[in-house]
Amino acid sequence: GGIITQTPKFLIGQEGQKLTLKCQQNFNHDTMYWYRQDSGKGLRLIYYSITENDLQKGDLSEGYDASREKKSSFSLTVTSAQKNEMAVFLCASRPEDGSSYEQYFGPGTRLTVL
Amino acid sequence: GDKVKQSPSALSLQEGTNSALRCNFSIAATTVQWFLQNPRGSLINLFYLVPGTKENGRLKSTFNSKESYSTLHIRDAQLEDSGTYFCAAEANSAGNKLTFGIGTRVLVRP
């Protein structure tokens, strides 16, 4: 088994601020993902990475940067926080060894922009 | 959300009854995952499916790739089954990515 941790759990920012969210997994999974969930809605993919230093854009990449520093960690940066923005950012990972392609999720970071 | 369409959008169930949730796909789905998002917001993995059927306790899920749908059956609903159920599909054309539906909100009443 393994676990995905996300920090911080809650993030309060100011309009225009640059904010960084972090994700760590100890599954030894290859691919990691960042999703955004708005209230009452499904998840939308922001960025994903299939290996260290790889970066692939999702459907919602504008306004975000990401960095896969090492296999176990994947960071997301909100480049300029939007006023009154509220969303949950979910990190996920999955293996690419052919055993299964099941994604597992972290507990989320809840963002509020004042 | 239109590539993966979930129905119903919301469901109220009496404890002890059975129900079914459905996902229809307009993409050529190859695998499907079902999740339960609990009131704290955590996504719990329920099923990972290639075409076929899996069962786990009171839950049973089927993925029919030829007819582009998946179902999740809840038997003998319990209060702790309340939450939002999401299905998500992966298509070969989309690489390593899951496309999510917008969820079915389930409330189990005592």
mmCIF file of C-alpha atoms in Angstrom:
data_model
loop_
_atom_site.group_PDB
_atom_site.id
_atom_site.type_symbol
_atom_site.label_atom_id
_atom_site.label_comp_id
_atom_site.label_asym_id
_atom_site.label_seq_id
_atom_site.Cartn_x
_atom_site.Cartn_y
_atom_site.Cartn_z
ATOM 1 C CA GLY A 1 0.000 0.000 0.000
ATOM 2 C CA GLY A 2 0.941 3.625 -0.132
ATOM 3 C CA ILE A 3 -0.284 7.108 0.505
ATOM 4 C CA ILE A 4 -0.564 10.453 -1.239
ATOM 5 C CA THR A 5 -0.074 13.559 0.867
ATOM 6 C CA GLN A 6 -0.943 17.069 -0.181
ATOM 7 C CA THR A 7 0.217 20.262 1.469
ATOM 8 C CA PRO A 8 -1.175 22.536 2.585
ATOM 9 C CA LYS A 9 -4.662 21.253 3.398
ATOM 10 C CA PHE A 10 -6.080 24.783 3.271
ATOM 11 C CA LEU A 11 -4.634 27.701 1.344
ATOM 12 C CA ILE A 12 -5.847 31.267 1.571
ATOM 13 C CA GLY A 13 -4.394 33.696 -0.902
ATOM 14 C CA GLN A 14 -4.743 37.241 -2.139
ATOM 15 C CA GLU A 15 -5.724 38.293 -5.630
ATOM 16 C CA GLY A 16 -2.714 38.257 -7.941
ATOM 17 C CA GLN A 17 -0.616 36.142 -5.609
ATOM 18 C CA LYS A 18 1.496 33.234 -6.819
ATOM 19 C CA LEU A 19 0.594 30.097 -4.834
ATOM 20 C CA THR A 20 2.261 26.683 -4.757
ATOM 21 C CA LEU A 21 0.655 23.378 -3.856
ATOM 22 C CA LYS A 22 2.661 20.243 -3.179
ATOM 23 C CA CYS A 23 1.981 16.537 -3.603
ATOM 24 C CA GLN A 24 4.006 13.513 -2.497
ATOM 25 C CA GLN A 25 3.337 9.824 -3.157
ATOM 26 C CA ASN A 26 5.119 6.756 -1.816
ATOM 27 C CA PHE A 27 3.488 4.222 -4.148
ATOM 28 C CA ASN A 28 6.496 4.509 -6.478
ATOM 29 C CA HIS A 29 3.989 5.357 -9.219
ATOM 30 C CA ASP A 30 5.208 6.731 -12.528
ATOM 31 C CA THR A 31 2.423 9.115 -13.504
ATOM 32 C CA MET A 32 1.127 11.938 -11.363
ATOM 33 C CA TYR A 33 -1.798 14.286 -11.959
ATOM 34 C CA TRP A 34 -3.271 17.580 -10.790
ATOM 35 C CA TYR A 35 -7.032 18.100 -11.012
ATOM 36 C CA ARG A 36 -9.257 20.996 -10.089
ATOM 37 C CA GLN A 37 -12.735 20.475 -8.625
ATOM 38 C CA ASP A 38 -15.193 23.361 -8.393
ATOM 39 C CA SER A 39 -18.116 23.125 -6.006
ATOM 40 C CA GLY A 40 -20.699 20.572 -7.113
ATOM 41 C CA LYS A 41 -18.759 19.628 -10.222
ATOM 42 C CA GLY A 42 -16.523 16.899 -11.567
ATOM 43 C CA LEU A 43 -12.753 16.914 -11.783
ATOM 44 C CA ARG A 44 -10.867 18.656 -14.558
ATOM 45 C CA LEU A 45 -7.277 17.837 -15.433
ATOM 46 C CA ILE A 46 -4.751 20.668 -15.142
ATOM 47 C CA TYR A 47 -1.369 18.974 -15.694
ATOM 48 C CA TYR A 48 0.077 15.505 -15.568
ATOM 49 C CA SER A 49 3.551 13.994 -15.676
ATOM 50 C CA ILE A 50 4.530 10.493 -16.772
ATOM 51 C CA THR A 51 8.040 10.585 -15.352
ATOM 52 C CA GLU A 52 10.499 12.844 -13.550
ATOM 53 C CA ASN A 53 10.919 16.174 -15.394
ATOM 54 C CA ASP A 54 8.079 15.372 -17.786
ATOM 55 C CA LEU A 55 5.088 17.708 -18.059
ATOM 56 C CA GLN A 56 1.896 17.351 -20.089
ATOM 57 C CA LYS A 57 -0.930 19.889 -20.308
ATOM 58 C CA GLY A 58 -4.455 18.957 -19.395
ATOM 59 C CA ASP A 59 -7.668 20.727 -20.358
ATOM 60 C CA LEU A 60 -7.242 23.499 -17.804
ATOM 61 C CA SER A 61 -3.523 24.351 -17.840
ATOM 62 C CA GLU A 62 -3.845 28.087 -18.520
ATOM 63 C CA GLY A 63 -3.029 30.048 -15.370
ATOM 64 C CA TYR A 64 -0.997 27.212 -13.868
ATOM 65 C CA ASP A 65 2.564 25.887 -13.898
ATOM 66 C CA ALA A 66 3.710 22.498 -12.663
ATOM 67 C CA SER A 67 6.957 20.826 -11.775
ATOM 68 C CA ARG A 68 7.877 17.144 -11.358
ATOM 69 C CA GLU A 69 10.987 17.498 -9.257
ATOM 70 C CA LYS A 70 11.393 13.790 -8.638
ATOM 71 C CA LYS A 71 9.397 10.618 -9.116
ATOM 72 C CA SER A 72 7.635 10.964 -5.767
ATOM 73 C CA SER A 73 6.686 14.645 -5.927
ATOM 74 C CA PHE A 74 4.650 16.905 -8.186
ATOM 75 C CA SER A 75 4.022 20.605 -7.504
ATOM 76 C CA LEU A 76 1.397 22.919 -8.911
ATOM 77 C CA THR A 77 1.657 26.714 -9.027
ATOM 78 C CA VAL A 78 -1.276 29.057 -9.462
ATOM 79 C CA THR A 79 0.513 31.842 -11.314
ATOM 80 C CA SER A 80 -1.917 34.633 -10.384
ATOM 81 C CA ALA A 81 -4.764 33.871 -8.009
ATOM 82 C CA GLN A 82 -8.172 35.150 -9.130
ATOM 83 C CA LYS A 83 -10.335 37.126 -6.705
ATOM 84 C CA ASN A 84 -13.156 35.110 -5.068
ATOM 85 C CA GLU A 85 -11.767 31.898 -6.509
ATOM 86 C CA MET A 86 -12.663 28.805 -4.502
ATOM 87 C CA ALA A 87 -11.761 25.298 -5.545
ATOM 88 C CA VAL A 88 -10.281 22.025 -4.377
ATOM 89 C CA PHE A 89 -7.076 20.807 -6.021
ATOM 90 C CA LEU A 90 -6.618 17.052 -6.077
ATOM 91 C CA CYS A 91 -3.404 15.206 -6.784
ATOM 92 C CA ALA A 92 -3.402 11.627 -8.071
ATOM 93 C CA SER A 93 -0.931 8.994 -9.176
ATOM 94 C CA ARG A 94 -0.909 5.674 -10.984
ATOM 95 C CA PRO A 95 1.616 3.036 -12.075
ATOM 96 C CA GLU A 96 2.647 2.404 -15.692
ATOM 97 C CA ASP A 97 4.036 -1.097 -15.229
ATOM 98 C CA GLY A 98 1.074 -2.831 -16.847
ATOM 99 C CA SER A 99 -0.220 -4.295 -13.577
ATOM 100 C CA SER A 100 -3.065 -1.809 -13.397
ATOM 101 C CA TYR A 101 -3.738 1.747 -14.516
ATOM 102 C CA GLU A 102 -5.846 2.649 -11.523
ATOM 103 C CA GLN A 103 -5.501 6.218 -10.248
ATOM 104 C CA TYR A 104 -5.336 6.967 -6.537
ATOM 105 C CA PHE A 105 -6.089 10.361 -5.046
ATOM 106 C CA GLY A 106 -4.769 12.523 -2.254
ATOM 107 C CA PRO A 107 -7.044 14.321 0.234
ATOM 108 C CA GLY A 108 -6.945 17.669 -1.599
ATOM 109 C CA THR A 109 -5.944 21.279 -1.001
ATOM 110 C CA ARG A 110 -8.801 23.732 -0.536
ATOM 111 C CA LEU A 111 -8.030 27.140 -2.038
ATOM 112 C CA THR A 112 -9.797 30.366 -1.151
ATOM 113 C CA VAL A 113 -8.768 33.665 -2.695
ATOM 114 C CA LEU A 114 -9.820 36.824 -0.894
ATOM 115 C CA GLY B 1 -18.686 16.307 -18.556
ATOM 116 C CA ASP B 2 -20.461 15.567 -21.871
ATOM 117 C CA LYS B 3 -17.946 12.899 -22.860
ATOM 118 C CA VAL B 4 -18.931 11.052 -19.691
ATOM 119 C CA LYS B 5 -22.571 11.496 -18.804
ATOM 120 C CA GLN B 6 -23.772 10.364 -15.378
ATOM 121 C CA SER B 7 -27.354 9.717 -14.380
ATOM 122 C CA PRO B 8 -29.225 10.467 -12.290
ATOM 123 C CA SER B 9 -27.681 13.713 -11.076
ATOM 124 C CA ALA B 10 -29.071 13.106 -7.592
ATOM 125 C CA LEU B 11 -30.709 10.221 -5.785
ATOM 126 C CA SER B 12 -32.465 9.840 -2.437
ATOM 127 C CA LEU B 13 -32.646 6.280 -1.125
ATOM 128 C CA GLN B 14 -34.340 4.661 1.825
ATOM 129 C CA GLU B 15 -31.924 2.666 3.938
ATOM 130 C CA GLY B 16 -32.038 -0.992 2.961
ATOM 131 C CA THR B 17 -33.172 -0.434 -0.642
ATOM 132 C CA ASN B 18 -31.311 -1.018 -3.919
ATOM 133 C CA SER B 19 -30.433 1.368 -6.695
ATOM 134 C CA ALA B 20 -28.348 1.794 -9.830
ATOM 135 C CA LEU B 21 -26.202 4.596 -11.168
ATOM 136 C CA ARG B 22 -25.191 4.844 -14.786
ATOM 137 C CA CYS B 23 -22.488 6.376 -16.961
ATOM 138 C CA ASN B 24 -22.752 6.734 -20.714
ATOM 139 C CA PHE B 25 -19.632 7.440 -22.744
ATOM 140 C CA SER B 26 -19.255 9.318 -26.003
ATOM 141 C CA ILE B 27 -15.551 8.432 -26.069
ATOM 142 C CA ALA B 28 -14.179 4.964 -26.837
ATOM 143 C CA ALA B 29 -13.583 4.061 -23.213
ATOM 144 C CA THR B 30 -11.113 1.263 -22.512
ATOM 145 C CA THR B 31 -11.171 1.306 -18.712
ATOM 146 C CA VAL B 32 -13.534 2.813 -16.146
ATOM 147 C CA GLN B 33 -13.090 3.830 -12.532
ATOM 148 C CA TRP B 34 -15.810 4.509 -9.973
ATOM 149 C CA PHE B 35 -15.160 6.689 -6.936
ATOM 150 C CA LEU B 36 -17.132 7.782 -3.889
ATOM 151 C CA GLN B 37 -16.400 11.286 -2.649
ATOM 152 C CA ASN B 38 -17.263 11.376 1.026
ATOM 153 C CA PRO B 39 -18.496 14.465 2.905
ATOM 154 C CA ARG B 40 -14.883 15.324 3.822
ATOM 155 C CA GLY B 41 -14.015 15.476 0.145
ATOM 156 C CA SER B 42 -11.794 12.406 -0.085
ATOM 157 C CA LEU B 43 -12.108 10.276 -3.219
ATOM 158 C CA ILE B 44 -12.412 6.604 -2.347
ATOM 159 C CA ASN B 45 -11.654 4.061 -5.051
ATOM 160 C CA LEU B 46 -14.579 1.701 -5.567
ATOM 161 C CA PHE B 47 -13.851 -0.102 -8.821
ATOM 162 C CA TYR B 48 -11.324 -0.210 -11.616
ATOM 163 C CA LEU B 49 -12.824 -2.006 -14.623
ATOM 164 C CA VAL B 50 -11.815 -3.344 -17.966
ATOM 165 C CA PRO B 51 -14.916 -4.621 -19.818
ATOM 166 C CA GLY B 52 -16.753 -6.962 -17.484
ATOM 167 C CA THR B 53 -18.266 -7.036 -14.019
ATOM 168 C CA LYS B 54 -16.835 -6.751 -10.517
ATOM 169 C CA GLU B 55 -18.465 -7.108 -7.152
ATOM 170 C CA ASN B 56 -17.344 -5.872 -3.741
ATOM 171 C CA GLY B 57 -19.676 -6.395 -0.806
ATOM 172 C CA ARG B 58 -22.937 -4.585 -1.507
ATOM 173 C CA LEU B 59 -21.574 -2.878 -4.616
ATOM 174 C CA LYS B 60 -21.468 -4.304 -8.116
ATOM 175 C CA SER B 61 -20.243 -2.608 -11.265
ATOM 176 C CA THR B 62 -20.378 -3.479 -14.943
ATOM 177 C CA PHE B 63 -18.519 -1.921 -17.854
ATOM 178 C CA ASN B 64 -19.816 -2.630 -21.343
ATOM 179 C CA SER B 65 -17.343 -1.104 -23.810
ATOM 180 C CA LYS B 66 -19.287 -2.128 -26.939
ATOM 181 C CA GLU B 67 -22.383 -0.256 -25.806
ATOM 182 C CA SER B 68 -20.352 2.484 -24.117
ATOM 183 C CA TYR B 69 -21.796 2.447 -20.630
ATOM 184 C CA SER B 70 -21.038 1.473 -17.081
ATOM 185 C CA THR B 71 -23.351 0.863 -14.146
ATOM 186 C CA LEU B 72 -22.882 0.832 -10.381
ATOM 187 C CA HIS B 73 -25.436 -1.092 -8.332
ATOM 188 C CA ILE B 74 -25.896 -0.441 -4.630
ATOM 189 C CA ARG B 75 -27.623 -3.219 -2.729
ATOM 190 C CA ASP B 76 -29.116 -2.778 0.767
ATOM 191 C CA ALA B 77 -28.116 0.886 0.963
ATOM 192 C CA GLN B 78 -26.589 2.047 4.259
ATOM 193 C CA LEU B 79 -26.232 5.564 5.671
ATOM 194 C CA GLU B 80 -22.482 5.492 5.031
ATOM 195 C CA ASP B 81 -23.136 5.048 1.292
ATOM 196 C CA SER B 82 -24.135 8.724 1.153
ATOM 197 C CA GLY B 83 -21.846 10.967 -0.877
ATOM 198 C CA THR B 84 -21.135 11.792 -4.490
ATOM 199 C CA TYR B 85 -20.325 8.963 -6.890
ATOM 200 C CA PHE B 86 -18.080 9.710 -9.843
ATOM 201 C CA CYS B 87 -17.306 7.590 -12.821
ATOM 202 C CA ALA B 88 -14.267 8.291 -14.972
ATOM 203 C CA ALA B 89 -13.168 6.735 -18.239
ATOM 204 C CA GLU B 90 -9.870 6.368 -20.009
ATOM 205 C CA ALA B 91 -9.723 6.156 -23.799
ATOM 206 C CA ASN B 92 -6.722 5.062 -25.855
ATOM 207 C CA SER B 93 -6.998 8.266 -27.849
ATOM 208 C CA ALA B 94 -6.623 10.287 -24.648
ATOM 209 C CA GLY B 95 -3.427 8.620 -23.425
ATOM 210 C CA ASN B 96 -2.965 8.391 -19.669
ATOM 211 C CA LYS B 97 -5.914 10.632 -18.837
ATOM 212 C CA LEU B 98 -9.231 10.050 -17.094
ATOM 213 C CA THR B 99 -12.333 11.972 -18.138
ATOM 214 C CA PHE B 100 -14.766 12.456 -15.259
ATOM 215 C CA GLY B 101 -18.508 12.718 -15.150
ATOM 216 C CA ILE B 102 -20.063 15.424 -12.980
ATOM 217 C CA GLY B 103 -21.208 12.941 -10.360
ATOM 218 C CA THR B 104 -24.356 11.526 -8.806
ATOM 219 C CA ARG B 105 -25.192 12.873 -5.340
ATOM 220 C CA VAL B 106 -26.623 10.056 -3.235
ATOM 221 C CA LEU B 107 -28.411 10.571 0.058
ATOM 222 C CA VAL B 108 -29.416 7.505 2.058
ATOM 223 C CA ARG B 109 -32.257 8.227 4.495
ATOM 224 C CA PRO B 110 -32.879 6.261 7.694
#
